[in-house]
Amino acid sequence: MLLIFGEHLSRNSLLPTLATRVDGSSSPIASSAFSLLQKLDEQLCRALGCVDRSLSDFAAWKITSVTLSPESTREGLKNVLNQSVLQVEIQNRLALPVLFPNLEISLTDAEELEIKTIRFTPQEWLPSAWQESHPDFLRQGSPSGAMFSSELPISLPQNAAGYRVRIFYPEK
């Protein structure tokens, strides 16, 4: 009984620590055990009450694809503003809801020196249709296993030769 009550008191740190990945990288035994733990936790929450909080865990996110391409291939080098589109696809791999991270794009020159950093908040990179259908998305976070694709217009400096994309949670 003490063990069950202890799980209930430490659930907000215990569940994220034990959560498995939904992308197939967790063993079937661990996934089954975590599923049972979630069912037990749900029953305890119904009986004792719980505060459900989404967690912020950048390790839960996987950037599955990133492509940077000119906005219009016909314009090519004639485009003075050097407008481009960054296509990003990321997934919440954790078997729990996770708060949405910010995206950061670091543009580099030919010597791989950073020349510009562009940051996007979840409100800027999440598709607007998804935001409209999930009005409480900033508090609720991303559903387990959810995949998000975005096309973000950016202006590239003329000497841009490379880029890196990362996710991060701003310090509070």
XYZ file of N, CA and C in Angstrom:
516
model
N 0.826 -1.183 0.000
C 0.000 0.000 0.000
C 0.878 1.257 0.000
N 1.968 1.205 0.759
C 2.887 2.336 0.830
C 3.519 2.601 -0.534
N 3.831 1.541 -1.258
C 4.414 1.664 -2.591
C 3.439 2.353 -3.553
N 2.179 1.980 -3.497
C 1.164 2.577 -4.367
C 0.982 4.053 -4.026
N 0.921 4.389 -2.743
C 0.767 5.778 -2.336
C 2.009 6.595 -2.727
N 3.181 5.988 -2.619
C 4.422 6.652 -3.032
C 4.423 6.959 -4.522
N 3.909 6.037 -5.330
C 3.811 6.270 -6.776
C 2.904 7.457 -7.039
N 1.802 7.535 -6.305
C 0.858 8.629 -6.512
C 1.492 9.980 -6.174
N 2.249 10.040 -5.109
C 2.865 11.299 -4.703
C 3.975 11.742 -5.657
N 4.680 10.787 -6.236
C 5.808 11.139 -7.119
C 5.487 10.936 -8.593
N 4.227 10.875 -8.954
C 3.817 10.544 -10.327
C 4.319 11.537 -11.365
N 4.407 12.824 -11.023
C 4.824 13.821 -12.013
C 6.298 13.709 -12.381
N 7.099 13.063 -11.558
C 8.497 12.821 -11.932
C 8.718 11.358 -12.323
N 7.947 10.453 -11.728
C 8.108 9.026 -12.004
C 7.620 8.641 -13.399
N 6.429 9.100 -13.780
C 5.880 8.715 -15.078
C 6.770 9.157 -16.253
N 7.237 10.411 -16.289
C 8.122 10.781 -17.407
C 9.425 9.992 -17.445
N 9.942 9.654 -16.274
C 11.192 8.892 -16.212
C 11.009 7.483 -16.764
N 9.862 6.881 -16.480
C 9.607 5.499 -16.904
C 8.916 5.395 -18.257
N 8.479 6.525 -18.810
C 7.738 6.499 -20.074
C 8.565 5.887 -21.194
N 7.905 5.086 -21.987
C 8.566 4.443 -23.126
C 8.401 5.309 -24.372
N 9.114 4.954 -25.405
C 9.050 5.662 -26.684
C 8.032 4.969 -27.589
N 7.292 5.749 -28.353
C 6.282 5.188 -29.242
C 6.821 4.932 -30.646
N 8.089 5.238 -30.882
C 8.666 5.072 -32.219
C 9.301 3.700 -32.437
N 9.055 2.777 -31.532
C 9.577 1.421 -31.691
C 10.936 1.189 -31.064
N 11.513 2.202 -30.420
C 12.836 2.035 -29.829
C 12.790 1.447 -28.419
N 11.599 1.322 -27.827
C 11.461 0.706 -26.507
C 11.062 -0.756 -26.672
N 11.496 -1.577 -25.732
C 11.166 -3.001 -25.821
C 9.677 -3.215 -25.567
N 9.119 -4.263 -26.148
C 7.697 -4.565 -25.937
C 7.365 -4.814 -24.453
N 8.306 -5.386 -23.729
C 8.082 -5.646 -22.300
C 7.985 -4.333 -21.539
N 8.898 -3.398 -21.829
C 8.867 -2.086 -21.168
C 7.594 -1.330 -21.530
N 7.159 -1.422 -22.780
C 5.930 -0.751 -23.210
C 4.712 -1.321 -22.491
N 4.660 -2.641 -22.359
C 3.547 -3.272 -21.642
C 3.554 -2.893 -20.169
N 4.730 -2.892 -19.553
C 4.836 -2.523 -18.137
C 4.426 -1.068 -17.925
N 4.823 -0.187 -18.825
C 4.446 1.220 -18.688
C 2.945 1.399 -18.888
N 2.364 0.646 -19.800
C 0.918 0.698 -20.026
C 0.159 0.289 -18.761
N 0.644 -0.743 -18.095
C 0.023 -1.170 -16.824
C 0.179 -0.093 -15.753
N 1.349 0.529 -15.690
C 1.587 1.606 -14.727
C 0.640 2.775 -14.992
N 0.404 3.100 -16.266
C -0.522 4.183 -16.605
C -1.948 3.856 -16.168
N -2.365 2.616 -16.339
C -3.715 2.204 -15.919
C -3.860 2.307 -14.409
N -2.834 1.869 -13.679
C -2.842 1.982 -12.224
C -2.886 3.451 -11.817
N -2.111 4.263 -12.488
C -2.078 5.693 -12.197
C -3.443 6.340 -12.447
N -4.116 5.964 -13.540
C -5.450 6.506 -13.836
C -6.443 6.154 -12.727
N -6.382 4.914 -12.246
C -7.286 4.498 -11.163
C -6.992 5.274 -9.883
N -5.714 5.449 -9.577
C -5.346 6.223 -8.391
C -5.799 7.679 -8.518
N -5.677 8.229 -9.701
C -6.090 9.621 -9.910
C -7.597 9.779 -9.751
N -8.355 8.788 -10.200
C -9.813 8.851 -10.002
C -10.155 8.786 -8.523
N -9.425 7.960 -7.784
C -9.719 7.783 -6.356
C -9.157 8.910 -5.491
N -7.935 9.364 -5.776
C -7.262 10.333 -4.913
C -7.146 11.739 -5.496
N -7.415 11.874 -6.786
C -7.252 13.177 -7.439
C -5.813 13.402 -7.858
N -5.617 14.043 -8.999
C -4.271 14.295 -9.525
C -4.234 15.651 -10.208
N -3.046 16.184 -10.273
C -2.796 17.362 -11.085
C -2.009 16.871 -12.289
N -2.655 16.871 -13.463
C -1.971 16.434 -14.678
C -1.224 17.599 -15.295
N 0.065 17.438 -15.411
C 0.906 18.457 -16.031
C 1.693 17.819 -17.158
N 1.689 18.508 -18.280
C 2.553 18.053 -19.369
C 3.979 18.406 -18.989
N 4.921 17.619 -19.451
C 6.308 17.884 -19.111
C 7.037 18.533 -20.268
N 8.151 19.167 -19.958
C 8.993 19.723 -21.008
C 10.266 18.886 -21.051
N 10.367 18.058 -22.087
C 11.481 17.129 -22.219
C 11.936 17.140 -23.678
N 13.033 17.854 -23.949
C 13.464 17.952 -25.342
C 13.893 16.599 -25.901
N 14.278 15.658 -25.039
C 14.669 14.330 -25.514
C 13.463 13.546 -26.045
N 12.250 13.989 -25.714
C 11.054 13.318 -26.213
C 10.837 13.588 -27.696
N 11.411 14.684 -28.191
C 11.181 15.102 -29.564
C 12.232 14.548 -30.513
N 11.776 14.159 -31.677
C 12.679 13.686 -32.730
C 12.405 14.506 -33.984
N 13.446 15.121 -34.509
C 13.327 15.822 -35.779
C 13.463 14.757 -36.857
N 12.361 14.464 -37.549
C 12.378 13.374 -38.523
C 12.834 13.815 -39.903
N 12.601 15.093 -40.258
C 13.125 15.584 -41.529
C 13.177 17.109 -41.514
N 14.150 17.643 -42.234
C 14.330 19.089 -42.392
C 14.822 19.332 -43.807
N 14.185 20.285 -44.493
C 14.595 20.659 -45.840
C 14.507 22.165 -45.964
N 15.541 22.767 -46.508
C 15.549 24.198 -46.780
C 15.644 24.374 -48.286
N 14.647 25.045 -48.853
C 14.638 25.211 -50.303
C 14.170 26.614 -50.679
N 14.589 27.089 -51.879
C 14.139 28.407 -52.336
C 12.615 28.428 -52.443
N 12.033 29.599 -52.135
C 10.572 29.718 -52.178
C 10.045 29.484 -53.586
N 10.775 29.964 -54.575
C 10.370 29.765 -55.962
C 11.609 29.398 -56.764
N 11.630 28.206 -57.297
C 12.809 27.759 -58.041
C 12.976 28.522 -59.338
N 11.886 29.119 -59.863
C 12.001 29.901 -61.105
C 12.790 31.186 -60.871
N 12.633 31.774 -59.658
C 13.320 33.029 -59.384
C 14.807 32.828 -59.182
N 15.167 31.714 -58.598
C 16.573 31.378 -58.403
C 17.373 32.489 -57.770
N 18.500 32.845 -58.377
C 19.391 33.859 -57.829
C 18.876 35.282 -58.019
N 17.836 35.478 -58.816
C 17.288 36.820 -59.032
C 16.537 37.316 -57.797
N 16.188 36.442 -56.897
C 15.427 36.808 -55.710
C 16.324 37.585 -54.756
N 16.143 38.904 -54.695
C 16.995 39.774 -53.887
C 16.865 39.458 -52.403
N 15.651 39.172 -51.947
C 15.427 38.892 -50.530
C 15.902 37.500 -50.137
N 16.181 36.663 -51.099
C 16.639 35.301 -50.856
C 15.642 34.553 -49.955
N 14.354 34.659 -50.299
C 13.307 33.979 -49.538
C 13.419 32.471 -49.731
N 13.278 31.754 -48.630
C 13.339 30.297 -48.664
C 12.253 29.743 -47.763
N 12.037 28.452 -47.877
C 11.063 27.770 -47.038
C 11.772 26.629 -46.323
N 11.646 26.637 -44.996
C 12.187 25.556 -44.184
C 11.040 24.602 -43.875
N 11.174 23.366 -44.318
C 10.170 22.343 -44.025
C 10.718 21.474 -42.898
N 9.956 21.411 -41.810
C 10.385 20.676 -40.626
C 9.294 19.685 -40.237
N 9.731 18.495 -39.880
C 8.806 17.487 -39.370
C 9.379 16.952 -38.065
N 8.598 17.080 -36.981
C 9.055 16.571 -35.686
C 7.969 15.710 -35.051
N 8.403 14.830 -34.153
C 7.482 13.891 -33.508
C 7.742 13.834 -32.013
N 6.649 13.777 -31.251
C 6.724 13.480 -29.820
C 6.819 11.965 -29.698
N 7.980 11.455 -29.351
C 8.190 10.009 -29.265
C 7.798 9.425 -27.923
N 7.538 10.284 -26.936
C 7.255 9.801 -25.589
C 5.807 9.327 -25.480
N 5.567 8.346 -24.642
C 4.229 7.796 -24.438
C 3.416 8.656 -23.472
N 3.729 9.947 -23.407
C 3.021 10.914 -22.566
C 2.925 12.238 -23.325
N 1.965 13.094 -22.955
C 1.940 14.435 -23.559
C 3.185 15.224 -23.151
N 3.714 16.002 -24.093
C 4.919 16.793 -23.850
C 4.652 18.214 -24.352
N 5.076 19.208 -23.561
C 4.909 20.594 -23.980
C 5.667 20.847 -25.277
N 5.124 21.723 -26.094
C 5.756 22.027 -27.372
C 7.027 22.834 -27.165
N 8.095 22.473 -27.879
C 9.343 23.230 -27.772
C 9.373 24.386 -28.765
N 10.376 25.217 -28.644
C 10.680 26.229 -29.653
C 11.612 25.593 -30.666
N 11.630 26.142 -31.867
C 12.575 25.700 -32.898
C 13.600 26.801 -33.105
N 14.842 26.398 -33.337
C 15.904 27.354 -33.620
C 16.642 26.906 -34.872
N 16.789 27.840 -35.815
C 17.528 27.576 -37.034
C 18.784 28.433 -37.000
N 19.941 27.786 -37.073
C 21.229 28.495 -37.114
C 21.746 28.422 -38.538
N 21.915 29.578 -39.163
C 22.445 29.648 -40.516
C 23.948 29.865 -40.434
N 24.682 29.141 -41.251
C 26.151 29.230 -41.229
C 26.677 29.614 -42.601
N 27.907 30.139 -42.597
C 28.560 30.478 -43.864
C 29.396 29.284 -44.330
N 30.181 29.478 -45.368
C 30.985 28.387 -45.939
C 32.017 27.830 -44.962
N 32.453 28.654 -43.993
C 33.416 28.198 -42.980
C 32.717 27.624 -41.746
N 31.399 27.431 -41.846
C 30.558 26.909 -40.773
C 30.495 27.817 -39.549
N 30.699 29.116 -39.758
C 30.532 30.098 -38.692
C 29.081 30.557 -38.700
N 28.499 30.645 -37.526
C 27.099 31.047 -37.424
C 26.953 32.515 -37.823
N 26.046 32.779 -38.769
C 25.834 34.148 -39.223
C 24.450 34.695 -38.845
N 23.514 33.816 -38.559
C 22.175 34.262 -38.188
C 21.450 33.147 -37.453
N 20.676 33.526 -36.441
C 19.859 32.575 -35.697
C 18.410 33.039 -35.772
N 17.530 32.124 -36.109
C 16.099 32.422 -36.192
C 15.379 31.482 -35.235
N 14.520 32.054 -34.400
C 13.780 31.250 -33.423
C 12.287 31.335 -33.701
N 11.620 30.207 -33.517
C 10.175 30.122 -33.694
C 9.549 29.553 -32.428
N 8.535 30.237 -31.915
C 7.765 29.725 -30.783
C 6.779 28.681 -31.314
N 6.183 27.885 -30.437
C 5.183 26.921 -30.922
C 4.040 27.589 -31.699
N 3.641 28.789 -31.280
C 2.569 29.494 -31.990
C 2.990 29.848 -33.412
N 4.280 29.999 -33.653
C 4.779 30.362 -34.976
C 5.020 29.146 -35.874
N 5.430 28.008 -35.290
C 5.764 26.874 -36.158
C 4.675 25.813 -36.259
N 3.770 25.750 -35.286
C 2.698 24.753 -35.387
C 1.687 25.168 -36.448
N 1.199 24.232 -37.232
C 0.192 24.571 -38.250
C -1.031 25.251 -37.604
N -1.499 26.332 -38.218
C -2.606 27.102 -37.631
C -3.882 26.273 -37.530
N -4.131 25.381 -38.475
C -5.331 24.532 -38.401
C -5.285 23.650 -37.153
N -4.104 23.137 -36.813
C -3.976 22.300 -35.620
C -4.192 23.152 -34.368
N -3.631 24.354 -34.351
C -3.810 25.243 -33.207
C -5.287 25.571 -32.993
N -6.002 25.824 -34.074
C -7.427 26.151 -33.972
C -8.242 24.991 -33.433
N -7.895 23.790 -33.808
C -8.645 22.621 -33.328
C -8.214 22.174 -31.933
N -7.126 22.738 -31.416
C -6.622 22.424 -30.075
C -6.312 23.735 -29.346
N -7.340 24.482 -28.939
C -7.115 25.826 -28.382
C -6.258 25.869 -27.115
N -6.176 24.781 -26.390
C -5.391 24.747 -25.153
C -4.048 24.046 -25.344
N -3.510 24.091 -26.577
C -2.316 23.312 -26.910
C -1.081 23.711 -26.109
N -0.962 24.973 -25.714
C 0.224 25.395 -24.958
C 0.252 24.775 -23.558
N -0.888 24.545 -22.978
C -0.951 23.951 -21.641
C -0.990 22.421 -21.710
N -1.730 21.890 -22.681
C -1.906 20.437 -22.788
C -0.701 19.733 -23.405
N -0.006 20.406 -24.299
C 1.137 19.791 -24.954
C 0.740 18.910 -26.122
N 1.721 18.235 -26.642
C 1.529 17.353 -27.792
C 1.074 15.973 -27.343
N 0.092 15.408 -28.026
C -0.292 14.028 -27.711
C 0.869 13.062 -27.983
N 0.841 11.961 -27.300
C 1.855 10.928 -27.480
C 1.915 10.478 -28.935
N 3.122 10.431 -29.486
C 3.328 9.934 -30.843
C 2.961 10.892 -31.956
N 2.457 12.067 -31.623
C 2.007 13.008 -32.657
C 3.168 13.500 -33.511
N 2.898 13.635 -34.796
C 3.880 14.114 -35.769
C 3.374 15.448 -36.315
N 4.283 16.413 -36.421
C 3.918 17.751 -36.891
C 4.823 18.154 -38.044
N 4.201 18.671 -39.108
C 4.937 19.170 -40.271
C 4.632 20.644 -40.437
N 5.676 21.435 -40.657
C 5.513 22.867 -40.839
C 6.364 23.361 -41.985
N 5.867 24.396 -42.639
C 6.634 25.100 -43.673
C 6.806 26.528 -43.186
N 8.046 26.913 -42.934
C 8.355 28.212 -42.352
C 9.126 29.077 -43.338
N 8.557 30.217 -43.739
C 9.286 31.103 -44.644
C 10.393 31.836 -43.891
N 11.589 31.849 -44.473
C 12.712 32.576 -43.866
C 13.493 33.302 -44.954
N 14.145 34.366 -44.532
C 14.993 35.144 -45.432
C 16.446 34.760 -45.157
N 17.138 34.281 -46.167
C 18.527 33.858 -45.991
C 19.494 34.987 -46.321
N 20.540 35.145 -45.517
C 21.608 36.077 -45.899
C 22.281 35.549 -47.174
N 22.855 36.459 -47.959
C 23.477 36.062 -49.226
C 24.621 35.069 -49.033
N 25.315 35.131 -47.886
C 26.461 34.241 -47.670
C 26.097 32.967 -46.909
N 24.813 32.667 -46.784
C 24.399 31.437 -46.093
C 24.789 30.218 -46.917
N 25.432 29.260 -46.252
C 25.866 28.051 -46.949
C 25.358 26.774 -46.278
N 24.902 26.875 -45.042
C 24.434 25.697 -44.327
C 23.476 26.094 -43.218
N 22.904 25.096 -42.571
C 21.970 25.371 -41.488
C 21.905 24.192 -40.525
N 21.465 24.498 -39.313
C 21.212 23.477 -38.290
C 19.870 23.808 -37.654
N 19.113 22.790 -37.317
C 17.839 22.988 -36.644
C 17.893 22.246 -35.323
N 17.448 22.922 -34.275
C 17.387 22.264 -32.970
C 16.100 22.680 -32.275
N 15.710 21.905 -31.290
C 14.565 22.252 -30.453
C 15.088 22.650 -29.091
N 14.356 23.530 -28.413
C 14.762 23.930 -27.077
C 13.568 24.490 -26.307
N 13.702 24.475 -25.007
C 12.715 25.098 -24.138
C 13.375 26.330 -23.543
N 12.734 27.488 -23.675
C 13.349 28.700 -23.109
C 13.424 28.612 -21.602
N 14.442 29.230 -21.036
C 14.579 29.252 -19.585
C 13.527 30.189 -19.036
N 12.971 29.791 -17.929
C 11.885 30.589 -17.345
C 12.384 31.592 -16.371
